[in-house]
Amino acid sequence: VDIRYDLQQDRVVYLVKSLSNGRVVDATGRSLTNRKPKWRRYGGNKHPFICGKTDNVFLVEDCPSACSVSGLTTGLALMGTTLLDEHVEVIKQFKKVYIALDKDATSKAILMLKKLRNYVPTKLIVLNKDLKDMQIGERNEFIRRYID
């Protein structure tokens, strides 16, 4: 993962890289204060943020969650709860997909499951606790329950 700091806006910035060639295609930044918007996309590219290099992928809402799973599997941040066609094209390159959105996004996750399972084996995981908020051991044990 390549993380930077935006001094002017006081944001932690995650560089978004192309899955195919690893080049930076965009960046997304999270405010470290109460600045609005909380998350800011720096460019217009719709490529998801990806962290990790395994054949399986956990679809999550944000970059910190994607980073938090990358020790065991690939994390892919939708940067929200909307599955874009550009995301689907990237996701189709993985062998297995695990949708792990926050509990309040379960209805959207079910719609994602219905769409993605047409392209790649997909499983829905309902989270009681955000992955990035879990302790490392707890998170690793949780992930190992699902990945092959």
XYZ file of C-alpha atoms in Angstrom:
148
model
C 0.000 0.000 0.000
C 1.175 3.498 -0.758
C -0.115 6.053 1.742
C 0.654 9.754 1.708
C -0.352 12.867 3.622
C -2.135 15.904 2.171
C -0.802 18.771 4.276
C -3.187 21.384 2.846
C -6.328 19.391 3.598
C -5.032 17.385 6.565
C -5.921 14.045 4.983
C -4.349 10.621 4.882
C -4.201 9.747 1.184
C -4.343 6.237 -0.269
C -2.952 5.924 -3.783
C -5.216 3.908 -6.071
C -3.208 1.706 -8.418
C -4.206 -0.252 -11.494
C -4.443 -3.980 -10.869
C -3.011 -4.705 -14.315
C 0.166 -2.613 -14.226
C 0.478 -1.154 -10.720
C 0.484 2.446 -11.925
C -1.196 5.156 -9.874
C -4.576 5.994 -11.455
C -6.155 8.024 -8.650
C -6.069 8.722 -4.929
C -8.580 8.943 -2.134
C -8.098 10.817 1.095
C -9.738 10.700 4.497
C -9.969 13.792 6.635
C -8.057 13.599 9.899
C -10.280 16.319 11.331
C -13.989 17.053 10.943
C -13.409 18.504 7.480
C -16.137 17.772 4.938
C -16.314 15.638 2.973
C -14.925 12.927 5.224
C -13.581 11.076 2.158
C -12.382 12.863 -0.984
C -11.592 11.295 -4.328
C -8.762 13.278 -5.926
C -9.315 12.256 -9.543
C -12.143 10.998 -11.682
C -10.996 7.400 -12.111
C -13.449 4.768 -10.854
C -10.876 2.039 -10.225
C -11.242 0.539 -6.723
C -8.493 0.680 -4.112
C -6.748 -2.716 -3.864
C -4.366 -3.932 -1.184
C -2.855 -7.429 -1.313
C -1.942 -9.943 -3.980
C -3.957 -13.137 -3.497
C -6.473 -14.865 -5.785
C -9.286 -14.253 -3.300
C -10.679 -10.825 -2.536
C -12.645 -9.300 0.328
C -14.911 -6.468 -0.877
C -15.049 -3.816 1.810
C -16.257 -0.228 2.038
C -13.072 1.722 2.742
C -9.308 1.730 2.314
C -8.401 1.072 5.979
C -10.599 -2.054 5.932
C -8.947 -3.228 2.699
C -5.518 -2.736 4.259
C -6.566 -4.539 7.435
C -7.286 -7.811 5.586
C -4.320 -7.692 3.225
C -2.072 -9.815 5.437
C -4.162 -12.888 4.554
C -6.134 -11.981 1.452
C -6.625 -9.137 -0.985
C -8.775 -6.251 0.174
C -10.732 -4.247 -2.373
C -12.324 -0.996 -1.208
C -15.400 0.134 -3.075
C -14.968 3.504 -1.363
C -18.583 3.416 -0.380
C -21.344 0.872 -0.815
C -21.974 1.164 -4.553
C -20.728 -1.520 -6.923
C -19.735 0.144 -10.202
C -19.285 -1.595 -13.561
C -15.603 -0.614 -13.345
C -15.387 -2.502 -10.051
C -16.982 -5.598 -11.589
C -14.378 -5.674 -14.359
C -11.602 -5.724 -11.749
C -13.385 -8.197 -9.453
C -13.859 -10.685 -12.306
C -10.087 -11.229 -12.274
C -10.221 -12.941 -8.851
C -10.983 -16.617 -8.179
C -13.328 -16.022 -5.239
C -15.058 -12.978 -3.784
C -16.184 -12.352 -0.219
C -18.481 -9.387 0.276
C -17.830 -8.002 3.763
C -19.663 -4.703 4.077
C -20.839 -3.125 7.307
C -24.064 -4.554 8.706
C -26.076 -1.456 7.726
C -25.237 -2.145 4.049
C -26.494 -5.753 4.023
C -29.284 -5.065 1.509
C -26.749 -3.552 -0.922
C -24.388 -6.466 -0.285
C -27.139 -8.924 -1.271
C -27.625 -7.091 -4.570
C -23.854 -7.222 -5.145
C -23.884 -10.957 -4.457
C -26.598 -11.506 -7.056
C -24.627 -9.582 -9.657
C -21.125 -10.878 -8.947
C -21.974 -14.566 -8.672
C -22.674 -14.487 -12.422
C -18.944 -13.933 -12.970
C -17.050 -15.386 -10.016
C -17.868 -17.565 -6.967
C -19.098 -15.083 -4.369
C -19.998 -15.340 -0.708
C -21.685 -12.812 1.556
C -20.264 -12.212 5.023
C -22.413 -10.204 7.431
C -20.170 -8.278 9.786
C -21.101 -7.575 13.386
C -17.947 -5.473 13.748
C -15.986 -3.537 11.151
C -12.881 -5.450 10.025
C -10.576 -2.481 10.670
C -11.846 -2.254 14.248
C -11.016 -5.885 15.079
C -7.825 -6.803 16.899
C -5.281 -8.462 14.581
C -5.732 -11.973 16.009
C -9.524 -11.685 15.996
C -9.530 -10.398 12.404
C -7.118 -13.072 11.159
C -9.174 -15.826 12.782
C -12.335 -14.343 11.249
C -10.820 -14.204 7.751
C -9.370 -17.731 7.972
C -12.913 -19.054 8.538
C -13.770 -18.024 5.003
C -10.734 -18.178 2.744
C -9.687 -21.445 1.154
